[in-house]
XYZ file of C-alpha atoms in Angstrom:
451
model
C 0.000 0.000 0.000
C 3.087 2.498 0.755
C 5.042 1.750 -2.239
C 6.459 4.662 -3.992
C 8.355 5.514 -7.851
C 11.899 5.430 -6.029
C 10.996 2.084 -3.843
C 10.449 0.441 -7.469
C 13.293 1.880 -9.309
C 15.043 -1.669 -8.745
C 11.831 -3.713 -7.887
C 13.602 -6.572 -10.085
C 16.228 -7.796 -7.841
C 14.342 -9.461 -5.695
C 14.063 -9.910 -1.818
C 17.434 -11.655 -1.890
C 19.185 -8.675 -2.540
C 17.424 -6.742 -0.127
C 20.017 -4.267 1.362
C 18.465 -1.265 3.095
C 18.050 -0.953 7.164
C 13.885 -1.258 8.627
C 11.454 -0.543 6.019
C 13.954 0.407 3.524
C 14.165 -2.072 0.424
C 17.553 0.172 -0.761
C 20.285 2.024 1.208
C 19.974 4.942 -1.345
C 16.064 4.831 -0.659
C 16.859 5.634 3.323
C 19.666 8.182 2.098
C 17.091 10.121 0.336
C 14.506 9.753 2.742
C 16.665 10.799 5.839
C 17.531 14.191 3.460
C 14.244 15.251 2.939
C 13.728 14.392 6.884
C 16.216 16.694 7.914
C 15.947 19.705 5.140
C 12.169 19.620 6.396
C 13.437 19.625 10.282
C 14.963 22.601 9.169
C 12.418 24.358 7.022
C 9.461 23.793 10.008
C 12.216 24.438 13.156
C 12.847 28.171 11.291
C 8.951 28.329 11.039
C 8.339 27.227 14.136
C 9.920 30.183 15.525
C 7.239 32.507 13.968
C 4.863 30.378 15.022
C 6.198 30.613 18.451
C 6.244 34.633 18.550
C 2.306 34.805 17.345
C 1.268 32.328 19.725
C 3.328 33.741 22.985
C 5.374 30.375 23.192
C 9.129 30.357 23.818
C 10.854 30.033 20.827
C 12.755 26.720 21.771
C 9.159 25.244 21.359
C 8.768 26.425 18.180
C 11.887 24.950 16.902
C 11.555 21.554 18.831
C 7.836 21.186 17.484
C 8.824 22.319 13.839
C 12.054 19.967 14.051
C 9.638 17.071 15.163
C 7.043 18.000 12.714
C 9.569 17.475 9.914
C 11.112 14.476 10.377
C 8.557 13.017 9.669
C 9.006 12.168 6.456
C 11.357 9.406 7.402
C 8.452 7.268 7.496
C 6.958 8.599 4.490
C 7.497 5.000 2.519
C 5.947 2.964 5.397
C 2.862 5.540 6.169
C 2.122 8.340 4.062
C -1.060 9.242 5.110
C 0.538 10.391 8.622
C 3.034 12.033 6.561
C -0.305 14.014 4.634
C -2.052 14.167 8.263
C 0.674 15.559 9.911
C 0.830 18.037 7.248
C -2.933 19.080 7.591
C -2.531 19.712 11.030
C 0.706 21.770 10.988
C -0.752 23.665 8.271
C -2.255 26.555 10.303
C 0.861 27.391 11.679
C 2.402 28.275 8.213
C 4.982 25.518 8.500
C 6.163 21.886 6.351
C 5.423 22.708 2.723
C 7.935 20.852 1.809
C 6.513 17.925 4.040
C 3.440 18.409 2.173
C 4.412 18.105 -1.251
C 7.083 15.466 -0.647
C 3.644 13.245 1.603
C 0.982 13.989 -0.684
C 3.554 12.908 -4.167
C 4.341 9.763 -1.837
C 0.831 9.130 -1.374
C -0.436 9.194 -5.240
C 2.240 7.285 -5.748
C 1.672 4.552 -3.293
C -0.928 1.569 -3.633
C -3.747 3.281 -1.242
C -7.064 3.636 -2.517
C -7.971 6.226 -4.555
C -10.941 7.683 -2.354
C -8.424 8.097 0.165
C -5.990 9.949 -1.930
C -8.672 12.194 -2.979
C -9.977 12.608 0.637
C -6.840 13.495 1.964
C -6.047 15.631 -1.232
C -8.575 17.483 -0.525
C -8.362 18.532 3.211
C -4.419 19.367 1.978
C -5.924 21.472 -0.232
C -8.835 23.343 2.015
C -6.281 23.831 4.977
C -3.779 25.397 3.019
C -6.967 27.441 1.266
C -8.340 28.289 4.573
C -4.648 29.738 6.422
C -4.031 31.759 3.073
C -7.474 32.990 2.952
C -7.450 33.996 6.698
C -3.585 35.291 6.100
C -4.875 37.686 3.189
C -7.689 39.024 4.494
C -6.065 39.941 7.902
C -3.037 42.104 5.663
C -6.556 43.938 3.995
C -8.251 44.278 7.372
C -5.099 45.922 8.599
C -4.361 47.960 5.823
C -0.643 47.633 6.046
C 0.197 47.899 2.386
C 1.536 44.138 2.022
C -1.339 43.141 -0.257
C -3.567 45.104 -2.101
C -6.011 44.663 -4.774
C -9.605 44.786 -2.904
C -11.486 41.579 -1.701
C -11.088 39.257 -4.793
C -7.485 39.085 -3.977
C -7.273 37.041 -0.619
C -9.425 33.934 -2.475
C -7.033 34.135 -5.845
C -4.137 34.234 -3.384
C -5.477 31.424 -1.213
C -6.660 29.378 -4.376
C -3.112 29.618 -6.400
C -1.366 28.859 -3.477
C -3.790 25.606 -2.242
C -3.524 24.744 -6.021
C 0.067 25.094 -6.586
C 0.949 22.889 -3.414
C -1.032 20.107 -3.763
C -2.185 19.583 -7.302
C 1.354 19.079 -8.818
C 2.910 16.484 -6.202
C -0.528 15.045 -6.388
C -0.569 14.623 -10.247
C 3.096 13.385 -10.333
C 2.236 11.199 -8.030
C -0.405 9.400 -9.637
C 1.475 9.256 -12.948
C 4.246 7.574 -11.124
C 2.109 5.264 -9.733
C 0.359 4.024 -12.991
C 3.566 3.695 -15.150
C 4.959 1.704 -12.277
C 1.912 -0.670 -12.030
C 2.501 -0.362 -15.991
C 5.502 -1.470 -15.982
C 4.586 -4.425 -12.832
C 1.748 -5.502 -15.302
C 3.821 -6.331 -18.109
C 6.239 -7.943 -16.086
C 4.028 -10.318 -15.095
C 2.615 -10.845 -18.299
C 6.410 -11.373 -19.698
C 6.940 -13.553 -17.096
C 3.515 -15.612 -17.630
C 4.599 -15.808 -21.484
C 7.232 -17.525 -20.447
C 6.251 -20.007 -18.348
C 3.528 -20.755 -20.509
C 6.367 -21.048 -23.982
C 8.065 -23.146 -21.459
C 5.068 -25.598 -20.670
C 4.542 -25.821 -24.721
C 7.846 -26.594 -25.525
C 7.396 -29.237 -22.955
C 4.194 -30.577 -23.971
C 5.563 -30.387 -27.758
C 8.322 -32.341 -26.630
C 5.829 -35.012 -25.218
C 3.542 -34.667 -28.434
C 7.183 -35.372 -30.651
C 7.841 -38.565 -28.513
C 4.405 -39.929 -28.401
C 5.055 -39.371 -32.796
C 8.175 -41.248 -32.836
C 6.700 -43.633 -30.900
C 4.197 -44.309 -33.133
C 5.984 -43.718 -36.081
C 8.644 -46.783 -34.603
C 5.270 -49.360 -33.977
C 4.374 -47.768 -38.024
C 7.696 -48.549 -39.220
C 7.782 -51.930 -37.555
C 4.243 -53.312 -38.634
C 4.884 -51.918 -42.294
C 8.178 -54.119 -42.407
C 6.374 -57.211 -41.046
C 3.978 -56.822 -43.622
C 5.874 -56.524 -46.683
C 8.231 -59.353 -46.073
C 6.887 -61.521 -43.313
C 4.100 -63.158 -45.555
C 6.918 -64.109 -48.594
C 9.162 -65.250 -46.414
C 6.886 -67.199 -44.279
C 6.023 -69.225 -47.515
C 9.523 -69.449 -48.583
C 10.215 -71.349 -45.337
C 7.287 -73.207 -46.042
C 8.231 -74.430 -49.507
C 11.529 -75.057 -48.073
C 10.062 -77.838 -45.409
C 8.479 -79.534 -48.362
C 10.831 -79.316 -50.434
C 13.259 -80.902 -48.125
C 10.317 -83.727 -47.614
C 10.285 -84.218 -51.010
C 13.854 -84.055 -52.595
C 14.551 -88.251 -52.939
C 10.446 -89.161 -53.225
C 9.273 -86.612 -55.745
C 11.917 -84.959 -57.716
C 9.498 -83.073 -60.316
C 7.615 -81.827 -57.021
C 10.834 -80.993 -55.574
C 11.852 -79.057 -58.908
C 8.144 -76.979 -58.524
C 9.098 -76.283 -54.897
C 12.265 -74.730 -55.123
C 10.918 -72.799 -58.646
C 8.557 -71.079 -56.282
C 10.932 -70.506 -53.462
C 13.184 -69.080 -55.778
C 10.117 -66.622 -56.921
C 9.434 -65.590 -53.606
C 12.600 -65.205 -52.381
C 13.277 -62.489 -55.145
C 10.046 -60.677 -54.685
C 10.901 -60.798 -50.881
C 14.048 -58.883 -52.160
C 12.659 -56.792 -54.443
C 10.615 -55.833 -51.444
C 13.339 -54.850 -49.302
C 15.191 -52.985 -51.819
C 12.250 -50.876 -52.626
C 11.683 -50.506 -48.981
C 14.997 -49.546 -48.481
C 15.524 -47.742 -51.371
C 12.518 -45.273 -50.239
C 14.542 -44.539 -47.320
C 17.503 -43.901 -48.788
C 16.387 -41.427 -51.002
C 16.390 -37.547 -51.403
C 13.007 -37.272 -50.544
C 13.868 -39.641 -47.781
C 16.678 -40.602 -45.585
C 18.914 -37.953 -47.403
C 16.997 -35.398 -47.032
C 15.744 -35.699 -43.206
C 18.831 -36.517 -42.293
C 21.442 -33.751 -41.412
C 24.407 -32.281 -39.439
C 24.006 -29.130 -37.640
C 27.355 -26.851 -37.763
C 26.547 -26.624 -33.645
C 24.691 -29.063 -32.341
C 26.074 -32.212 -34.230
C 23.798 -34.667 -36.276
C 20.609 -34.662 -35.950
C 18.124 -37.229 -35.466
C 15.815 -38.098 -38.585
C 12.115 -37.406 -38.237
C 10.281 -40.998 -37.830
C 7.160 -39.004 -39.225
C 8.880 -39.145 -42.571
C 10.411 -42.418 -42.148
C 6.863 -43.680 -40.813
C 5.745 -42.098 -44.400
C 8.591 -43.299 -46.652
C 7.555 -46.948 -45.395
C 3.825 -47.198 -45.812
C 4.615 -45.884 -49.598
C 7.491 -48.438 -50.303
C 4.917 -51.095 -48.131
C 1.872 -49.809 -50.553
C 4.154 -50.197 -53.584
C 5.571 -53.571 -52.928
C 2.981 -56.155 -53.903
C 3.962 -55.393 -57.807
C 6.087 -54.086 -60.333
C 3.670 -51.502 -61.798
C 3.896 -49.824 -58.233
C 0.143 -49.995 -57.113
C -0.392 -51.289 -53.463
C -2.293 -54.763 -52.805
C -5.946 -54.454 -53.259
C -9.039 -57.080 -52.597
C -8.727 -58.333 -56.464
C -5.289 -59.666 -55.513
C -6.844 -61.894 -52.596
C -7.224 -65.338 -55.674
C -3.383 -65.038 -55.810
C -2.873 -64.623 -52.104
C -4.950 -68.047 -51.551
C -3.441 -69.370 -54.441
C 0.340 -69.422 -52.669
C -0.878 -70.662 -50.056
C -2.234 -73.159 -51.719
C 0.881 -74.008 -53.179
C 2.552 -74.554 -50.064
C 0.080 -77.155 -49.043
C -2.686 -75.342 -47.657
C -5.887 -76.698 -47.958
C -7.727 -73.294 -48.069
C -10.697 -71.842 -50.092
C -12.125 -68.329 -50.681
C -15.842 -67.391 -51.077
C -17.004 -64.070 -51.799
C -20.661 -62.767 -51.046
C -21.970 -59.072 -52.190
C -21.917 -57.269 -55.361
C -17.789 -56.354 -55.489
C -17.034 -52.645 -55.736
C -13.900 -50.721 -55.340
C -12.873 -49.256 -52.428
C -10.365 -46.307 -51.190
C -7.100 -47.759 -51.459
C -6.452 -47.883 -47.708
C -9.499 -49.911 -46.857
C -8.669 -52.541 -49.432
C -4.782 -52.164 -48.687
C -5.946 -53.110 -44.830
C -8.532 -55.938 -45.992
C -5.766 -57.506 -48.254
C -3.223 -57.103 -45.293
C -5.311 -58.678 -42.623
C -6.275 -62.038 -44.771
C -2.959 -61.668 -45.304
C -1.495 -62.072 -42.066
C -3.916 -64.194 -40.807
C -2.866 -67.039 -43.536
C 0.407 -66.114 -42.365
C -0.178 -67.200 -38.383
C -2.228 -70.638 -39.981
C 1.232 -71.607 -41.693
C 3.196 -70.729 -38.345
C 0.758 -72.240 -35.724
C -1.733 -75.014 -38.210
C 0.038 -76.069 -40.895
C -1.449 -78.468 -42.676
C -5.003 -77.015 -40.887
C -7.742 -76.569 -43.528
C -8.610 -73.021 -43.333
C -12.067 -71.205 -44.853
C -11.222 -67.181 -45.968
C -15.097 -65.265 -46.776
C -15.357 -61.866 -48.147
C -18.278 -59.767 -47.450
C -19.074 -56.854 -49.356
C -22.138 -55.171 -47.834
C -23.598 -51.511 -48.235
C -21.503 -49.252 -45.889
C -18.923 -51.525 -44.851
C -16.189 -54.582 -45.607
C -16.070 -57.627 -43.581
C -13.471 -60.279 -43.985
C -12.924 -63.781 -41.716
C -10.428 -66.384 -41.856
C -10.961 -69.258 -39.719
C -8.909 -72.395 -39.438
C -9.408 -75.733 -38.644
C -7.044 -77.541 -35.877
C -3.815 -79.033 -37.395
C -3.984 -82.917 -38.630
C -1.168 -83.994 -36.512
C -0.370 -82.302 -32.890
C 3.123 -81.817 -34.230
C 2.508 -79.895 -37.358
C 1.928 -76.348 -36.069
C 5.680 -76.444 -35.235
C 6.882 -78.620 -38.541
C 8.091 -75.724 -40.620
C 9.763 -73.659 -37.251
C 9.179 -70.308 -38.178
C 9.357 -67.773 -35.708
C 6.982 -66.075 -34.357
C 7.358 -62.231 -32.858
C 4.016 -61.726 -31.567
C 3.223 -58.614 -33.447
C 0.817 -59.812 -36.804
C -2.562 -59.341 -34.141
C -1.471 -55.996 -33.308
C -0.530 -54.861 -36.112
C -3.789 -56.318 -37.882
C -6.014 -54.757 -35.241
C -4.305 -50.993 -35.327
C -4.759 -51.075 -38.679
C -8.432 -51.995 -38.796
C -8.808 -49.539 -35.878
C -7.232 -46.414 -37.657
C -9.860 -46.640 -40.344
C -12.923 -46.884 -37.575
C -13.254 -50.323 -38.034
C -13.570 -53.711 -35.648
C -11.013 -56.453 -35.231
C -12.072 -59.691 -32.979
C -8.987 -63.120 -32.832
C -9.272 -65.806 -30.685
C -9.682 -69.078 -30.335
C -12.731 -71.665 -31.506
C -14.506 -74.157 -30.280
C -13.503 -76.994 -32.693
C -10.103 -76.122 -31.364
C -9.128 -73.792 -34.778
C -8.334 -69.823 -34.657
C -10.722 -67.462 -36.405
C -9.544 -63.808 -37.039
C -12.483 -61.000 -38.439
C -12.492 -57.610 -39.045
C -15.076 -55.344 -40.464
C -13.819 -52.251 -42.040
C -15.907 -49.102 -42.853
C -16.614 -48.869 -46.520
C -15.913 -44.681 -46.356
């Protein structure tokens, strides 16, 4: 409430740095303060003495009260209004002008309320009006030839002089006081601005970990699908081949032909795959060195995006990604590789965005997949659905002939094909339901939306 312009001048530093004595934030603050203190002593002890001739009081009074009177400005920071007060009531004794001006500037400067400024402002402002007006008219009344100029002259006198000694400090005052809460005000604000940059930067840090993150489980389910299928079979044809080699040579000649196939689509996979990320628009060109920092990391976003379009792009030459009119020569491998498996279609067949048939291709996909790593040999039933606003696809297998078949080919198995089969269906809106069936088989279905 008692804070003035000067207090403020270093309001920055802090209570830390706190170095003046008592109330005091500053040692300069209590060198100016104890100045004004004793140049007012001064002013109201010489005062004093008048005062002490006109109202038949030794003059040592006069000088002790005016001396007393004065210093009172020393506590002008802590408690201005009984710096203004004191003022008031000294007033009809002609003495501490300077008290005044220096209280009521300290005052509009301060925090206090403004209907106590103005209160106090104005009884400052009628006492000196009233002891000028009374001064003036006495000098008439007596005639002495001090003052002149009839009765108009005692209320311009009393008026200029009422104005001049409190409307200035008070003015000053109150512009000091608004440029400092100005200035306090934006402050703050810089100061909320920050914190609230630093909280982004820290949330946008999250929100870039939470991408890579997903950009890592992208990366990884867009490899598995592109190559785990081919090479699944290859390993496949591989086991029979090896089964058939001495019995069925012709057979034997048919298996490794299509192992042979798949192996160099597998690779011509992986190159395009790789070669995606390797290229300008790439790896190349999201990675780089910073002259300060060092290299930089590459953004997974664009990795994430440079594999889904070498993953979309790898089922054929011509560069188109797998769609639902691909699913015959999906069944058809598997076929080859000993699968008893058949395909039935039901709805009128339209075309589809490319994601929701790239999704449907890539969940019968990877569900044939899991019945040559966990059934072989299992006869397995794959129905397509095409229905007004939406895509439904099931493939459910049979339990495997011998109990020592699922494991005959030993491929591995990472765990991921169900996850990555039900984000996909889930990123498009869609349902995804595994598990288990009764007759001891595995049935995986998915219904996609058709927009």
């Amino acid at each position: 409430m008692t804070t003035t312009g000067e207090e403020h001048t270093g309001a920055g530093s802090g209570a830390g740095e706190r170095a003046g004595p008592w109330w005091w934030e500053r040692r300069r603050g209590a060198l100016l303060d104890g100045g004004l203190a004793l140049v007012s002593a001064v002013e109201c002890s010489v005062e004093g003495v008048a005062f002490a001739d006109n109202a038949g009081l030794p003059e040592a009074v006069g000088v002790v009260f005016g001396a007393l009177a004065g210093s009172v400005l020393l506590v002008r920071r802590m408690w201005p209004v009984v710096v203004v007060l004191v003022f008031i009531a000294v007033a009809p004794a002609q003495m501490g002008y300077l008290m005044g001006l220096v209280g009521l500037y300290t005052l509009a400067a301060s925090e206090a309320p403004r209907r106590i400024i103005g209160a106090l402002s104005g009884m400052a402002f009628a006492g000196v009006f009233i002891v000028w007006f009374v001064q003036a008219a006495r000098s008439n009344l007596q005639g002495d030839g001090a003052v002149g100029g009839g009765d108009a002259f005692a209320p311009f006198l009393a008026s200029t002089v009422a104005i001049g000694l409190t409307a200035p400090p008070v003015l000053l005052g109150l512009y000091v006081g608004a440029r400092r809460r100005l200035m306090e005000s934006l402050r703050e604000r810089a100061d909320s601005l920050e914190r609230e940059l630093q909280l982004l930067a820290e949330r946008a840090e999250e929100r870039a970990e939470w991408a890579r993150g997903e950009e890592r489980t992208r990366i990884a389910r867009e490899m598995h699908d592109v190559v785990a299928h081919r090479v699944s079979l290859m390993v496949v044809h591989a086991a029979a081949l090896q089964a058939v080699a001495r019995k069925d040579p012709e057979k034997a000649v048919r298996n490794a032909a299509l192992v042979g196939d798949m192996g160099r689509q597998a690779l011509t996979e992986l190159r395009e795959m790789l070669g995606v990320l390797r290229s300008g628009e790439g790896f190349s060109s999201m990675a780089r060195v910073d002259a300060v920092s060092g290299p930089v990391s590459v953004p997974l976003a664009a990795v994430g995006v440079a594999a889904a379009a070498a993953a979309s792009r790898a089922e054929d030459e011509v560069g188109e990604g797998p769609c639902l009119a691909e699913l015959e020569v999906l069944v058809g491998q598997s076929a080859a590789a000993g699968m008893v498996v058949d395909l039935s279609v039901e709805g009128e067949v339209r075309v589809y965005a490319a994601e929701v048939e790239q999704t449907a291709y890539r969940v019968v996909q990877e569900a044939l997949t899991n019945v040559h790593k966990h059934a072989a040999g299992a006869k397995t039933h794959v129905r397509l659905a095409h229905r007004s606003a939406e895509i439904a696809m099931q493939v459910e297998n049979g339990p495997p002939p011998e109990p020592g078949a699922a494991g005959a080919a030993r491929l591995p198995s990472g765990g991921n094909g169900l996850l990555g089969m039900k984000e996909r269906v889930a990123e498009l809106g869609g349902v995804f339901v595994s598990g288990p069936t009764e007759a001891g088989g595995f049935r995986v279905s998915a219904v996609i939306p058709a927009v």
